[in-house]
Amino acid sequence: MDLPPPPDGPPAEIAGGLSEADARKRLEQAGPNSVPLPEPSPGRLLAKKFWGPVPWMLGTALLLELATGRPLEALIIFLLLLLNGLLAFLKEKRGKAALRLLRDKMEVTARVSRDGLWKTVPAREIVPGDLVHVRQGDFVPADLLLGSGTPLLDQSSLTGESLPVPKGPGDPLFAGTVVRRGEGTGFVTRTGKDCAYGRTVQLVHDAETRSHAETTVL
């Protein structure tokens, strides 16, 4: 995945962090720092697997075989239709489980500066402009622009890079990456579905909405 370029430097008003009042106002404007994903019921999810180009073609072939008096061929096509739907259903179930793991990485706590004091808050309450401190072992909770510190970042969940990447002041830190060594402080530039990790989760979700067979036919 191509990562976005870093934004401009931190605005002066967040040099010491936001006030609680300003943070609440920004939370109302930007929304929570989370990635909402639709969670259809298993029954509805299974039913959707029998609605699309591949099921339509198999269903049409099934009706033609029945109309021409070939029940054995019709039974074979019916079994293929059933197998196609079940495999697609199981594939999407596995994909959604992986998505939940990806999304849950953002459902952590974070250390932020509010009203001049450092405190721990749920990561979903982080807003653009917050001053955030990360250290060894932390998941980066939102896209940040590093102001101080030299952390070593594991970006494999976003870029596939196997080796940790050193960061310094002025460098971007992306949500979902992991601090392997060191620590740093930076201001939040993007949250939720707008951050790099949120877009990754959404891309994976979009890719899982179609089966491989349907994509090939289309």
Coordinates of C-alpha atoms in Angstrom, one line a residue:
M1 CA 0.0 0.0 0.0
D2 CA 1.3 3.5 -0.9
L3 CA 1.4 5.6 2.3
P4 CA 0.2 9.2 2.1
P5 CA 2.7 12.1 2.3
P6 CA 3.1 13.8 5.7
P7 CA 1.1 16.9 6.3
D8 CA 2.5 20.3 7.3
G9 CA 4.0 20.9 10.7
P10 CA 2.0 21.1 14.0
P11 CA -0.1 24.2 14.5
A12 CA 1.0 26.5 17.3
E13 CA -2.1 25.9 19.4
I14 CA -1.3 22.3 20.1
A15 CA 2.3 22.8 21.2
G16 CA 1.2 21.8 24.7
G17 CA -1.8 19.6 23.8
L18 CA -5.5 20.4 23.5
S19 CA -7.9 21.3 26.2
E20 CA -10.6 18.8 27.1
A21 CA -13.2 21.2 25.8
D22 CA -11.5 21.6 22.5
A23 CA -11.0 17.8 22.3
R24 CA -14.7 17.2 22.8
K25 CA -15.6 19.7 20.1
R26 CA -13.2 18.1 17.7
L27 CA -14.5 14.6 18.5
E28 CA -18.0 15.8 17.6
Q29 CA -16.7 17.1 14.3
A30 CA -14.3 14.3 13.3
G31 CA -16.1 11.4 14.9
P32 CA -14.5 8.6 17.0
N33 CA -11.1 7.2 16.1
S34 CA -12.4 3.9 14.9
V35 CA -13.2 2.0 11.7
P36 CA -16.9 1.1 11.5
L37 CA -17.6 -2.1 9.5
P38 CA -21.0 -3.5 8.7
E39 CA -21.8 -6.8 10.5
P40 CA -24.6 -8.6 8.7
S41 CA -26.1 -11.6 10.3
P42 CA -24.7 -15.0 9.2
G43 CA -28.1 -15.9 7.5
R44 CA -28.0 -12.7 5.5
L45 CA -24.4 -13.2 4.6
L46 CA -25.0 -16.7 3.4
A47 CA -28.1 -15.6 1.4
K48 CA -26.0 -13.0 -0.4
K49 CA -23.7 -15.7 -1.7
F50 CA -26.5 -17.1 -3.8
W51 CA -27.1 -13.7 -5.4
G52 CA -24.7 -12.6 -8.1
P53 CA -23.3 -13.5 -11.6
V54 CA -22.0 -17.0 -10.8
P55 CA -25.2 -18.1 -8.9
W56 CA -27.4 -16.6 -11.6
M57 CA -25.5 -18.6 -14.3
L58 CA -25.7 -21.8 -12.3
G59 CA -29.3 -21.3 -11.5
T60 CA -30.2 -20.7 -15.2
A61 CA -28.3 -23.8 -16.2
L62 CA -30.2 -25.8 -13.5
L63 CA -33.5 -24.6 -14.9
L64 CA -32.5 -25.5 -18.4
E65 CA -31.5 -29.0 -17.4
L66 CA -34.8 -29.5 -15.6
A67 CA -36.7 -28.2 -18.5
T68 CA -35.0 -30.6 -20.9
G69 CA -35.6 -33.6 -18.6
R70 CA -32.1 -34.2 -17.4
P71 CA -32.4 -34.5 -13.6
L72 CA -28.9 -36.0 -13.0
E73 CA -27.2 -33.0 -14.7
A74 CA -29.6 -30.7 -12.8
L75 CA -28.5 -32.3 -9.5
I76 CA -24.8 -31.9 -10.3
I77 CA -25.4 -28.2 -11.1
F78 CA -27.4 -27.8 -7.9
L79 CA -24.5 -29.3 -5.9
L80 CA -22.1 -26.9 -7.6
L81 CA -24.3 -24.0 -6.8
L82 CA -24.5 -25.0 -3.2
L83 CA -20.7 -25.6 -3.0
N84 CA -20.0 -22.2 -4.6
G85 CA -22.2 -20.5 -2.0
L86 CA -20.8 -22.3 1.0
L87 CA -17.2 -21.7 0.0
A88 CA -17.8 -18.0 -0.7
F89 CA -19.6 -17.8 2.7
L90 CA -16.7 -19.4 4.6
K91 CA -14.1 -17.3 2.8
E92 CA -15.9 -14.1 3.8
K93 CA -16.3 -15.3 7.4
R94 CA -12.5 -15.8 7.6
G95 CA -12.0 -12.4 5.9
K96 CA -14.2 -10.7 8.4
A97 CA -12.4 -12.3 11.3
A98 CA -9.1 -11.0 9.9
L99 CA -10.7 -7.6 9.6
R100 CA -11.8 -7.6 13.2
L101 CA -8.2 -8.3 14.2
L102 CA -7.0 -5.4 12.1
R103 CA -9.7 -3.1 13.5
D104 CA -9.1 -4.1 17.1
K105 CA -5.5 -2.9 16.9
M106 CA -7.0 0.6 16.9
E107 CA -9.2 -0.2 19.9
V108 CA -6.4 0.4 22.5
T109 CA -5.6 3.2 24.9
A110 CA -3.2 6.1 24.3
R111 CA -1.3 8.7 26.3
V112 CA -2.4 12.2 25.3
S113 CA -1.7 15.7 26.7
R114 CA -5.0 17.4 27.7
D115 CA -5.1 20.7 29.6
G116 CA -1.3 20.5 30.1
L117 CA -1.5 17.1 31.8
W118 CA -0.6 13.6 30.4
K119 CA -3.4 11.1 30.7
T120 CA -4.5 7.8 29.3
V121 CA -7.6 7.8 27.2
P122 CA -9.4 5.2 25.0
A123 CA -7.8 5.5 21.5
R124 CA -11.2 6.0 20.0
E125 CA -11.4 9.4 21.7
I126 CA -8.2 10.7 20.1
V127 CA -8.8 13.7 17.7
P128 CA -6.8 15.5 15.1
G129 CA -4.5 17.9 16.9
D130 CA -4.0 15.8 20.0
L131 CA -0.5 15.5 21.3
V132 CA 0.3 11.8 21.8
H133 CA 3.2 9.9 23.3
V134 CA 4.1 6.4 22.2
R135 CA 6.8 4.1 23.5
Q136 CA 8.2 0.6 23.1
G137 CA 5.4 -2.0 22.5
D138 CA 2.7 0.5 21.7
F139 CA 0.5 0.4 18.6
V140 CA 0.4 3.9 17.1
P141 CA -3.2 4.8 17.6
A142 CA -3.6 7.3 14.8
D143 CA -1.6 9.0 12.1
L144 CA 1.0 11.2 13.8
L145 CA 3.6 13.7 12.8
L146 CA 6.6 13.1 15.1
G147 CA 7.8 16.2 17.1
S148 CA 10.4 14.6 19.3
G149 CA 12.0 11.2 19.9
T150 CA 13.6 8.6 17.6
P151 CA 11.4 5.5 17.8
L152 CA 12.0 2.3 15.7
L153 CA 8.7 1.4 13.9
D154 CA 7.4 -1.9 12.6
Q155 CA 5.4 -1.0 9.5
S156 CA 4.8 -4.5 8.2
S157 CA 1.1 -4.4 8.7
L158 CA 0.9 -1.5 6.2
T159 CA 3.8 -1.8 3.8
G160 CA 5.0 -5.4 4.2
E161 CA 8.5 -4.2 5.2
S162 CA 10.2 -6.9 7.2
L163 CA 12.7 -4.6 8.9
P164 CA 11.8 -1.9 11.5
V165 CA 12.1 1.7 10.2
P166 CA 13.8 4.4 12.2
K167 CA 11.9 7.6 12.7
G168 CA 12.9 11.1 13.7
P169 CA 11.3 14.6 14.3
G170 CA 9.3 15.6 11.2
D171 CA 8.6 12.0 10.1
P172 CA 5.0 10.6 9.9
L173 CA 4.0 7.7 12.1
F174 CA 1.1 5.7 10.8
A175 CA -1.8 4.1 12.8
G176 CA -1.5 0.4 13.3
T177 CA 2.3 0.3 13.2
V178 CA 4.2 -0.8 16.3
V179 CA 7.0 0.9 18.3
R180 CA 9.7 -1.8 18.5
R181 CA 12.2 0.4 20.3
G182 CA 12.5 3.9 21.7
E183 CA 9.7 6.4 22.2
G184 CA 8.4 9.7 20.7
T185 CA 5.8 12.4 20.9
G186 CA 3.8 13.8 18.0
F187 CA 0.5 15.4 17.0
V188 CA -2.4 13.6 15.4
T189 CA -3.0 14.4 11.8
R190 CA -5.6 11.8 10.8
T191 CA -8.0 9.5 12.7
G192 CA -10.5 6.7 12.0
K193 CA -11.2 5.8 8.4
D194 CA -9.1 8.7 7.2
C195 CA -5.8 7.4 8.6
A196 CA -3.6 5.0 6.7
Y197 CA -4.7 2.0 8.8
G198 CA -8.3 2.8 8.5
R199 CA -8.0 3.0 4.7
T200 CA -6.2 -0.4 4.8
V201 CA -9.0 -2.0 6.8
Q202 CA -11.6 -0.5 4.4
L203 CA -9.7 -1.8 1.3
V204 CA -9.6 -5.3 2.8
H205 CA -13.3 -5.1 3.5
D206 CA -14.1 -4.0 0.0
A207 CA -12.0 -6.8 -1.5
E208 CA -13.8 -9.4 0.6
T209 CA -17.3 -8.3 -0.6
R210 CA -16.8 -10.2 -3.9
S211 CA -15.8 -13.8 -4.3
H212 CA -12.8 -14.5 -6.5
A213 CA -15.1 -16.3 -9.0
E214 CA -17.4 -13.3 -9.4
T215 CA -14.5 -11.0 -9.9
T216 CA -13.1 -13.2 -12.6
V217 CA -16.5 -13.3 -14.4
L218 CA -17.0 -9.6 -14.2

